[in-house]
Short mmCIF file of N, CA, C and O in Angstrom, two decimals:
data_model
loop_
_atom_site.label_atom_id
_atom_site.label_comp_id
_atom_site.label_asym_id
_atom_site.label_seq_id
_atom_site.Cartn_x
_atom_site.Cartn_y
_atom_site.Cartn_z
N UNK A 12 32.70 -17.04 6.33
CA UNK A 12 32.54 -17.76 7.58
C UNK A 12 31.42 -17.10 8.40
O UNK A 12 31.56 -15.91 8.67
N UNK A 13 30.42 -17.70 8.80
CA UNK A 13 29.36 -17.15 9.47
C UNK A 13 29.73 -17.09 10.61
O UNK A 13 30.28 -18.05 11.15
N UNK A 14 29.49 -15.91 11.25
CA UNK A 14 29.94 -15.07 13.14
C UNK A 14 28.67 -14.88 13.49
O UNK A 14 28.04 -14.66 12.45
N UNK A 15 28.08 -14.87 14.26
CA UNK A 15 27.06 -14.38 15.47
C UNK A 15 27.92 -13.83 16.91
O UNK A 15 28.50 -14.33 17.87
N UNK A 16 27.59 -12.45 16.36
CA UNK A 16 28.41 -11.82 17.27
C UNK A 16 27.02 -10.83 18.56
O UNK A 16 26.25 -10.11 17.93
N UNK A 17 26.78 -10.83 20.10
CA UNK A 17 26.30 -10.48 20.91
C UNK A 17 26.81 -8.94 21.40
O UNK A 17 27.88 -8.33 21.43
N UNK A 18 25.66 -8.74 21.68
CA UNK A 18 26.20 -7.08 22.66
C UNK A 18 25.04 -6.90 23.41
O UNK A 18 23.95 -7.42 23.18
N UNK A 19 25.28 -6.26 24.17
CA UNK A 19 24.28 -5.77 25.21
C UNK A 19 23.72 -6.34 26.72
O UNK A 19 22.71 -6.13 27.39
N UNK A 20 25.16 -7.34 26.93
CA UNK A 20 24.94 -7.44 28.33
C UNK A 20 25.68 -5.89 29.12
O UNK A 20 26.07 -4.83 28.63
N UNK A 21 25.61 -6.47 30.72
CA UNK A 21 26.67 -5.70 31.92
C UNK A 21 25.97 -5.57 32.84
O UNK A 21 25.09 -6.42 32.71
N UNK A 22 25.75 -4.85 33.97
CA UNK A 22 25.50 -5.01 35.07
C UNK A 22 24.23 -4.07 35.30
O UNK A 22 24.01 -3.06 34.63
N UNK A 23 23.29 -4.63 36.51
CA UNK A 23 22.06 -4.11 36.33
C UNK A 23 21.39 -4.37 37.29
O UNK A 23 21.49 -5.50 37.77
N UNK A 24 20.42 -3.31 37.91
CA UNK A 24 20.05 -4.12 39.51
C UNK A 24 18.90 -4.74 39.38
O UNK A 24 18.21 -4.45 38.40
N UNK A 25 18.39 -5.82 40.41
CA UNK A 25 17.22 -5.88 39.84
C UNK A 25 16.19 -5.10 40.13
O UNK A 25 15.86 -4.32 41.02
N UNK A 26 15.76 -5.55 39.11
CA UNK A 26 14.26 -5.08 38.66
C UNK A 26 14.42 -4.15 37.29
O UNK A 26 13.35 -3.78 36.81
N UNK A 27 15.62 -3.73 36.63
CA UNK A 27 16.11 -2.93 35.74
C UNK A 27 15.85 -4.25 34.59
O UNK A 27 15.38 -5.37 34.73
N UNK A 28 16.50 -3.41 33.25
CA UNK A 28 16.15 -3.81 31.93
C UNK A 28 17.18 -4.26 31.41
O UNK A 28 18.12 -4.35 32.20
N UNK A 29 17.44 -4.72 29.97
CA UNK A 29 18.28 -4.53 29.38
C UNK A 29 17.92 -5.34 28.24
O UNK A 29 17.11 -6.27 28.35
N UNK A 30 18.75 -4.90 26.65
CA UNK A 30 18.52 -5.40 25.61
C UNK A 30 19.36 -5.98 25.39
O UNK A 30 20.46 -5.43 25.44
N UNK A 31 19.23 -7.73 24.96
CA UNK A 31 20.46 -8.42 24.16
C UNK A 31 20.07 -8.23 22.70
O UNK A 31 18.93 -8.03 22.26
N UNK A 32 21.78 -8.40 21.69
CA UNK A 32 21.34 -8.27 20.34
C UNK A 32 22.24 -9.53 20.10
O UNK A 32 22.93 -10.28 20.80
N UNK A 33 21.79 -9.34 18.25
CA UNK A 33 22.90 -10.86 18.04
C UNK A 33 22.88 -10.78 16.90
O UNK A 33 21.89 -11.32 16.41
N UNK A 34 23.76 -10.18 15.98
CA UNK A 34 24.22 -10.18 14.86
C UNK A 34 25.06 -11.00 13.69
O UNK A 34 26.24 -10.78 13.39
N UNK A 35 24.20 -11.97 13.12
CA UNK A 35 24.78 -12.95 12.34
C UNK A 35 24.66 -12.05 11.00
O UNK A 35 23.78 -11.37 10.48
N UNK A 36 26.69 -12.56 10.57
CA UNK A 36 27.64 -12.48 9.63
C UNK A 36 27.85 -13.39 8.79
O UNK A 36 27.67 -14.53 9.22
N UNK A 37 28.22 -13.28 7.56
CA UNK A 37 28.84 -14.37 6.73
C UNK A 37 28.39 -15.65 5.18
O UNK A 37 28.97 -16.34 4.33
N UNK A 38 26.77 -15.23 5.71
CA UNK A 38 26.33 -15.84 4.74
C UNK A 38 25.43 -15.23 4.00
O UNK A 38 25.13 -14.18 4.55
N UNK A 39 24.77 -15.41 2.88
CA UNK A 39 23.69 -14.76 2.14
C UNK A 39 22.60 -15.42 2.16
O UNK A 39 21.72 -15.07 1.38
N UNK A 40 22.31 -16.74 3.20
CA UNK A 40 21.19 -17.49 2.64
C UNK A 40 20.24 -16.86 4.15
O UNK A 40 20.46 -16.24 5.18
N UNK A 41 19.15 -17.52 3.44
CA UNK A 41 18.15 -16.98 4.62
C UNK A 41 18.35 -17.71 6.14
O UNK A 41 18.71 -18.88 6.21
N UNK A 42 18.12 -16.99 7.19
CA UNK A 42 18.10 -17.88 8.81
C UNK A 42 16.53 -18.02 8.80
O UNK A 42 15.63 -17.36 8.28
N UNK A 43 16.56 -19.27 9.64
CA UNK A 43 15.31 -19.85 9.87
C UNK A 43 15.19 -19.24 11.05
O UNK A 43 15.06 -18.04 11.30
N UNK A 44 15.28 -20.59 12.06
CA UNK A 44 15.49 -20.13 13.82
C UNK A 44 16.45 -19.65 14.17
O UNK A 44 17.50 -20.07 13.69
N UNK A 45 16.46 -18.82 14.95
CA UNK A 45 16.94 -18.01 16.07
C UNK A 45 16.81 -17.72 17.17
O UNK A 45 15.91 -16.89 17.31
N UNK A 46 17.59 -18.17 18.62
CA UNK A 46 17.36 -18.11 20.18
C UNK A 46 18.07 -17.57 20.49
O UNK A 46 18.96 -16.93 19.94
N UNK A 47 17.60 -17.84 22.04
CA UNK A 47 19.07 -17.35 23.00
C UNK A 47 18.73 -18.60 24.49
O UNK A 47 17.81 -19.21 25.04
N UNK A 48 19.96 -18.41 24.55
CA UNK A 48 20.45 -19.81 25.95
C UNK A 48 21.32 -18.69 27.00
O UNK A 48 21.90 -17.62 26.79
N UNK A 49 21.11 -19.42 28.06
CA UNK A 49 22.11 -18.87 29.22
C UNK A 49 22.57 -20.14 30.09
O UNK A 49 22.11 -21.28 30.14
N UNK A 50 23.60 -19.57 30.71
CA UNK A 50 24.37 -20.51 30.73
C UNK A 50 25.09 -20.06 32.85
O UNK A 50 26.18 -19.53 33.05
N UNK A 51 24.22 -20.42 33.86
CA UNK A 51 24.81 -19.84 35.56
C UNK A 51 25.94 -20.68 35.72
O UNK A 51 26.03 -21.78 35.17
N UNK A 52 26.88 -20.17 36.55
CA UNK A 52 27.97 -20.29 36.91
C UNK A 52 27.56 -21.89 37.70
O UNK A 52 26.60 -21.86 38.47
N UNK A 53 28.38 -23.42 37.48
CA UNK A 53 28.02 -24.42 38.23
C UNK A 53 26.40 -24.66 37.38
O UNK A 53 25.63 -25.44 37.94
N UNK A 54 26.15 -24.31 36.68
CA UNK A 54 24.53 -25.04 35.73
C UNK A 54 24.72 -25.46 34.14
O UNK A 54 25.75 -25.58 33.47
N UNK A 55 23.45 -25.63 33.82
CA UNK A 55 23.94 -26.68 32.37
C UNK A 55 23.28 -25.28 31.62
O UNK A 55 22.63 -24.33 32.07
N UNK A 56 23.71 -25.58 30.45
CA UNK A 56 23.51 -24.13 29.39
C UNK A 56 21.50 -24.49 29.26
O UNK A 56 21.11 -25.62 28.96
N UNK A 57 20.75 -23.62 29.47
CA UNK A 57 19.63 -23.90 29.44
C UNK A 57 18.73 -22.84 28.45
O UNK A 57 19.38 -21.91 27.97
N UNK A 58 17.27 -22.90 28.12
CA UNK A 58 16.58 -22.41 26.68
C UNK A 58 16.14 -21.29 27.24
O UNK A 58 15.51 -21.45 28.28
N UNK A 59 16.34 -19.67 26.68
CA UNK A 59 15.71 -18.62 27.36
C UNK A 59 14.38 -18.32 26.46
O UNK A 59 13.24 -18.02 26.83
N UNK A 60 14.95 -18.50 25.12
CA UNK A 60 13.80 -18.04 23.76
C UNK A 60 13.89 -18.34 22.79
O UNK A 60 15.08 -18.13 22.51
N UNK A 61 13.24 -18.86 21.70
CA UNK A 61 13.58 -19.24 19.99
C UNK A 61 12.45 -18.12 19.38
O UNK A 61 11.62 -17.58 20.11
N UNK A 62 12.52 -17.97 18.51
CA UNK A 62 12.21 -17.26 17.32
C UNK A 62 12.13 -18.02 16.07
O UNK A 62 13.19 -18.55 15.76
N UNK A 63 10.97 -18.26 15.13
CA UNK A 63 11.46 -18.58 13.96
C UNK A 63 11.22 -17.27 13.26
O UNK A 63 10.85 -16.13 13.54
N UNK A 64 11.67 -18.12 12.02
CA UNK A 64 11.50 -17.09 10.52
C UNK A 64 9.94 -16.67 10.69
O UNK A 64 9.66 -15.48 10.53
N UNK A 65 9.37 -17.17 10.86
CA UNK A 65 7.83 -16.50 10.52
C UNK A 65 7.63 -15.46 11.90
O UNK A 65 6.96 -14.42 11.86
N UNK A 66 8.20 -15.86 12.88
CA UNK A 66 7.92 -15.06 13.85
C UNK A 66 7.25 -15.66 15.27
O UNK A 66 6.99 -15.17 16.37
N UNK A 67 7.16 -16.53 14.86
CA UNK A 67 6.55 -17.85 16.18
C UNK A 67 7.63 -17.98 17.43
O UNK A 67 8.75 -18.49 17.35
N UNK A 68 6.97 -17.35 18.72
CA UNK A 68 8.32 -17.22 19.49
C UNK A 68 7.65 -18.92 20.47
O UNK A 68 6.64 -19.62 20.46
N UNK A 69 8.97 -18.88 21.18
CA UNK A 69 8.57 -19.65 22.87
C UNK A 69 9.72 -19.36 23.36
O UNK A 69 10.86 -19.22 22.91
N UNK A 70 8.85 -19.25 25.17
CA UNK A 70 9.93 -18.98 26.40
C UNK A 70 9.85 -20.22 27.19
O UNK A 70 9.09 -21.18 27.14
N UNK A 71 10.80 -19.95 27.87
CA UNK A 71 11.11 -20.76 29.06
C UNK A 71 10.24 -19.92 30.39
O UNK A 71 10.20 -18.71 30.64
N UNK A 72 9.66 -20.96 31.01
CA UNK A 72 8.88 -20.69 31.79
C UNK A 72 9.15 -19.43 33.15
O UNK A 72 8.38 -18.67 33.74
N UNK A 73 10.65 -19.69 33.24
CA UNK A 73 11.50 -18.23 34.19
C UNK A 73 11.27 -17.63 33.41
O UNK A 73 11.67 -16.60 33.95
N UNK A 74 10.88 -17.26 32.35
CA UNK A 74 11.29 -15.62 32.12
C UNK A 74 10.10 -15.06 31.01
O UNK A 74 10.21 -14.03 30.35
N UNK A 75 8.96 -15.97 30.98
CA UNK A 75 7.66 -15.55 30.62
C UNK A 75 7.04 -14.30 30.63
O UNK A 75 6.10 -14.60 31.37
N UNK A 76 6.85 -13.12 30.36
CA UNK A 76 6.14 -12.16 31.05
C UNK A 76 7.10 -11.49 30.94
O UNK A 76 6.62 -10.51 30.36
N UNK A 77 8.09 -11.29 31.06
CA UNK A 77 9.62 -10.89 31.20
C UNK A 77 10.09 -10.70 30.11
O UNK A 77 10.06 -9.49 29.87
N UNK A 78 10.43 -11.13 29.49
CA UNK A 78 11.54 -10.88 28.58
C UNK A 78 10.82 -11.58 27.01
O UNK A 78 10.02 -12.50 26.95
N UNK A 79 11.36 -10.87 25.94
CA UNK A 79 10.44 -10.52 24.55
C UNK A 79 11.34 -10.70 23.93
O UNK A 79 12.29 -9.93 24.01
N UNK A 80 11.37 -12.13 22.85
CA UNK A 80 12.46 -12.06 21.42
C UNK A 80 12.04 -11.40 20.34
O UNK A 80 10.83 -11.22 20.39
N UNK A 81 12.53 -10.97 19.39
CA UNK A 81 12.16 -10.44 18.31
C UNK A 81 13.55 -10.29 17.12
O UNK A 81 14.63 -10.73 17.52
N UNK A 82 13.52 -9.88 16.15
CA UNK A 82 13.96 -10.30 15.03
C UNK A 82 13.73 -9.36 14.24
O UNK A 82 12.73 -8.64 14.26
N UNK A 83 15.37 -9.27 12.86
CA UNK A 83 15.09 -7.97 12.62
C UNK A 83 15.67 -8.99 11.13
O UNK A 83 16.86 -9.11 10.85
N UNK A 84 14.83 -9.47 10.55
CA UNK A 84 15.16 -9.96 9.19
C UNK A 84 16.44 -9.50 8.03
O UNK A 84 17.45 -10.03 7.55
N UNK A 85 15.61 -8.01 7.94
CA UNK A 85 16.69 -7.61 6.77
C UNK A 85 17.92 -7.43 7.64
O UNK A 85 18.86 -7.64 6.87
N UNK A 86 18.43 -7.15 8.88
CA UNK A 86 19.37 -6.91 9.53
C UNK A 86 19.84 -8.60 9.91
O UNK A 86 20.87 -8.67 10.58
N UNK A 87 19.29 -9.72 9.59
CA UNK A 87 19.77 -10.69 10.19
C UNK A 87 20.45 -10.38 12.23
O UNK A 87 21.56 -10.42 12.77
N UNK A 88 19.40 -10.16 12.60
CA UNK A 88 19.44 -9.43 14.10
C UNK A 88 18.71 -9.72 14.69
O UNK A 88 17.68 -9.04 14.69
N UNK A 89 18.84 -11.37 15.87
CA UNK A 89 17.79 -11.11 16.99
C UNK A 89 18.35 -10.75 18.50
O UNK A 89 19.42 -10.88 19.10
N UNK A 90 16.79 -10.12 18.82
CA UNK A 90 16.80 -9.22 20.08
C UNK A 90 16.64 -10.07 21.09
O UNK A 90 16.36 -11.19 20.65
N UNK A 91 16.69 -10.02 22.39
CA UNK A 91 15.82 -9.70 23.81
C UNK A 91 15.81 -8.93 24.72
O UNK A 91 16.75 -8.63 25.46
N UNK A 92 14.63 -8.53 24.73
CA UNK A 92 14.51 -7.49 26.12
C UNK A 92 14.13 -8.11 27.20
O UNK A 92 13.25 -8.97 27.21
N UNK A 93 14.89 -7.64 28.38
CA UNK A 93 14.90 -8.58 29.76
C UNK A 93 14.42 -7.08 30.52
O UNK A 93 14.99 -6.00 30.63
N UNK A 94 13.16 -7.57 30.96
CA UNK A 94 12.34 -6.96 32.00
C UNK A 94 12.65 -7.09 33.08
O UNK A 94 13.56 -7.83 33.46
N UNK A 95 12.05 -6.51 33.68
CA UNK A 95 12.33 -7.16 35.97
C UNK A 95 12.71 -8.32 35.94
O UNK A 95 12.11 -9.39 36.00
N UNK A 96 14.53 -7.87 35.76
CA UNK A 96 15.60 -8.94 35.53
C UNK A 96 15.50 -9.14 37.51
O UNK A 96 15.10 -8.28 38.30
N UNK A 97 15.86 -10.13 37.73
CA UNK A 97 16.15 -10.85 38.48
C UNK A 97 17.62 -11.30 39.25
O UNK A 97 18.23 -11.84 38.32
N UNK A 98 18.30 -11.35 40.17
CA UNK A 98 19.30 -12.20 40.05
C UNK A 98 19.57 -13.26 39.66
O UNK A 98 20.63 -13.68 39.18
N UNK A 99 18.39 -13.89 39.92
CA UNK A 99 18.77 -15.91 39.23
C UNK A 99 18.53 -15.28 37.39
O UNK A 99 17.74 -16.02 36.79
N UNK A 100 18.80 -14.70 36.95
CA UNK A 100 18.95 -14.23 35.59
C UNK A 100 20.35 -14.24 35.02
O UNK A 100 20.71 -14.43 33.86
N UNK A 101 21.23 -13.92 36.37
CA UNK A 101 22.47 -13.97 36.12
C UNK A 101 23.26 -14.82 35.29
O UNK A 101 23.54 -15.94 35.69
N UNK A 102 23.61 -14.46 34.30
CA UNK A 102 23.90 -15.69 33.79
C UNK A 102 25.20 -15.27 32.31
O UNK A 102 25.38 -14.08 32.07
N UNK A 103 25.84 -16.13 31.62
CA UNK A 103 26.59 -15.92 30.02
C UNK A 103 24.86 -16.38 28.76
O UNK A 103 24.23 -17.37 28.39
N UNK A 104 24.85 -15.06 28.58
CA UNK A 104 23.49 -15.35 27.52
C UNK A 104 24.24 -15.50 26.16
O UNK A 104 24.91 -14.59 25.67
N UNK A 105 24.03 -17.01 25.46
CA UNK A 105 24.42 -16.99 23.98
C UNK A 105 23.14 -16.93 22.73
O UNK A 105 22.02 -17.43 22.85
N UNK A 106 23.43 -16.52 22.07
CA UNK A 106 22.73 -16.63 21.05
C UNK A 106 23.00 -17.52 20.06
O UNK A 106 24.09 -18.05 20.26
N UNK A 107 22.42 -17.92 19.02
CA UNK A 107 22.65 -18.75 17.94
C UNK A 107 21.42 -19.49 16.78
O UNK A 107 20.29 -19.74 17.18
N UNK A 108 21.76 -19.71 15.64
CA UNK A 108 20.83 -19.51 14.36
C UNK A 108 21.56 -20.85 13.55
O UNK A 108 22.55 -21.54 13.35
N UNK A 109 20.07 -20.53 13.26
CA UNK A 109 20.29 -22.07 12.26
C UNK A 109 19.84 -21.50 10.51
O UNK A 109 18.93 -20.75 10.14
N UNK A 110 20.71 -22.10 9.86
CA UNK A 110 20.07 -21.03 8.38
C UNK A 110 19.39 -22.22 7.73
O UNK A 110 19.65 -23.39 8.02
N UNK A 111 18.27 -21.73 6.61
CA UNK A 111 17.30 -22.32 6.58
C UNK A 111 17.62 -23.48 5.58
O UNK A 111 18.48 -23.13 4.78
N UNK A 112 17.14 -24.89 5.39
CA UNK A 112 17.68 -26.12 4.84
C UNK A 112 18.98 -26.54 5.66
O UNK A 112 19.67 -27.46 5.20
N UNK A 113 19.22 -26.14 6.42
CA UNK A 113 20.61 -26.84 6.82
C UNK A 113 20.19 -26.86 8.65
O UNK A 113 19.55 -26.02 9.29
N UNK A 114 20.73 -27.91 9.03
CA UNK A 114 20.49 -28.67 10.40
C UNK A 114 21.38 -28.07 11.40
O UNK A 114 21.13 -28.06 12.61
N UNK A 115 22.72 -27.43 10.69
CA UNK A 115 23.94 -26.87 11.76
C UNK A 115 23.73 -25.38 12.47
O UNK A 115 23.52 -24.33 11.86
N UNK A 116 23.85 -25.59 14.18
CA UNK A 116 23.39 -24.35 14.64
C UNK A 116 24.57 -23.76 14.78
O UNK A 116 25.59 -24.38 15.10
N UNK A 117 24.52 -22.33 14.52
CA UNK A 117 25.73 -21.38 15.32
C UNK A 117 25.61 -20.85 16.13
O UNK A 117 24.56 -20.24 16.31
N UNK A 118 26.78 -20.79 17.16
CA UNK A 118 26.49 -19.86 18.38
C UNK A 118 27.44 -18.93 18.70
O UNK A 118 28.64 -19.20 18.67
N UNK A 119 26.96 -17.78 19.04
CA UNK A 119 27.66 -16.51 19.43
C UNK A 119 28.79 -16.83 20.85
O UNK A 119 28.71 -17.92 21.42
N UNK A 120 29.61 -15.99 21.22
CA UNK A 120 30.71 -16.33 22.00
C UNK A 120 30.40 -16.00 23.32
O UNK A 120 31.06 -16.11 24.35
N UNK A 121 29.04 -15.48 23.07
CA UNK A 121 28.50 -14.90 24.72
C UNK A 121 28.28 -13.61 25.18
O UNK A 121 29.20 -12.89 24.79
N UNK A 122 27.50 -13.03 25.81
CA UNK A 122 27.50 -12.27 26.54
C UNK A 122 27.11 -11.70 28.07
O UNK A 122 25.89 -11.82 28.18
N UNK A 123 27.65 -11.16 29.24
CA UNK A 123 27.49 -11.15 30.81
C UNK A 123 26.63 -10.63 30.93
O UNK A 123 26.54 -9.52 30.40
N UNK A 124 25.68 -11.11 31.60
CA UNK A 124 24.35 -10.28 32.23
C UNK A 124 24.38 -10.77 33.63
O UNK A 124 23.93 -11.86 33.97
N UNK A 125 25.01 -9.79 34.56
CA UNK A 125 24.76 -9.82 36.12
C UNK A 125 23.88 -8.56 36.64
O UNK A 125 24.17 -7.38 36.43
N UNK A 126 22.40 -9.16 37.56
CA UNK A 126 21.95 -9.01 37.72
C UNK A 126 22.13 -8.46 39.45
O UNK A 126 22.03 -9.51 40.08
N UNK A 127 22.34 -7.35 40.42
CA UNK A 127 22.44 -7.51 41.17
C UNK A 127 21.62 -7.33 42.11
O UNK A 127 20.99 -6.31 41.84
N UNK A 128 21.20 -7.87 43.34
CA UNK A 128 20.45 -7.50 44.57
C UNK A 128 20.79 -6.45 45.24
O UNK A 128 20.17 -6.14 46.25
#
């Protein structure tokens, strides 16, 4: 059963850092894409970063300049580093991967990133 399991939120003031990870379990076939979404308290789950297999990233326009996906192949492991986090950053960051030939995405169970003023 494939898991995408997150670590590396918690609390952080702004202008501080922090690394999300995201560790997909369960299968042997290759992952294509790989992102991450967040999700503010009262907002709709929205796009922070994708990653493909080759390495081709895109951001969302908040967090440009900011924050860096990356990808750790043989570890089936993608990253982000969140730069001069923000409060409107605050948010449940999920991750989730799509493995390659197949259309179905998975997503991790979440992780808290509060950002404070």
């Amino acid at each position: 059963q494939v898991q995408l399991v997150e670590s590396g939120g918690g609390l952080v003031q702004a202008g501080g850092s922090l690394r999300l990870s995201c560790a997909a379990s369960g299968s042997r076939r290759s992952i294509g894409d790989m992102g991450w979404h967040r999700q503010a308290p009262g907002k709709q789950r929205e796009l922070v970063a994708t990653i493909t297999g080759g390495g081709s990233t895109n951001y969302a326009d908040s967090v440009k300049g900011r924050f860096t996906i990356s990808r750790d192949n043989a570890k089936n492991t993608v990253y982000l580093q969140m730069n001069s986090l923000k409060p409107e950053d605050t948010a449940v960051y999920y991750c989730n991967a799509r493995y390659v030939d197949f259309t179905y995405v998975y997503w991790g169970q979440g992780t808290q990133v509060t950002v404070s003023s």
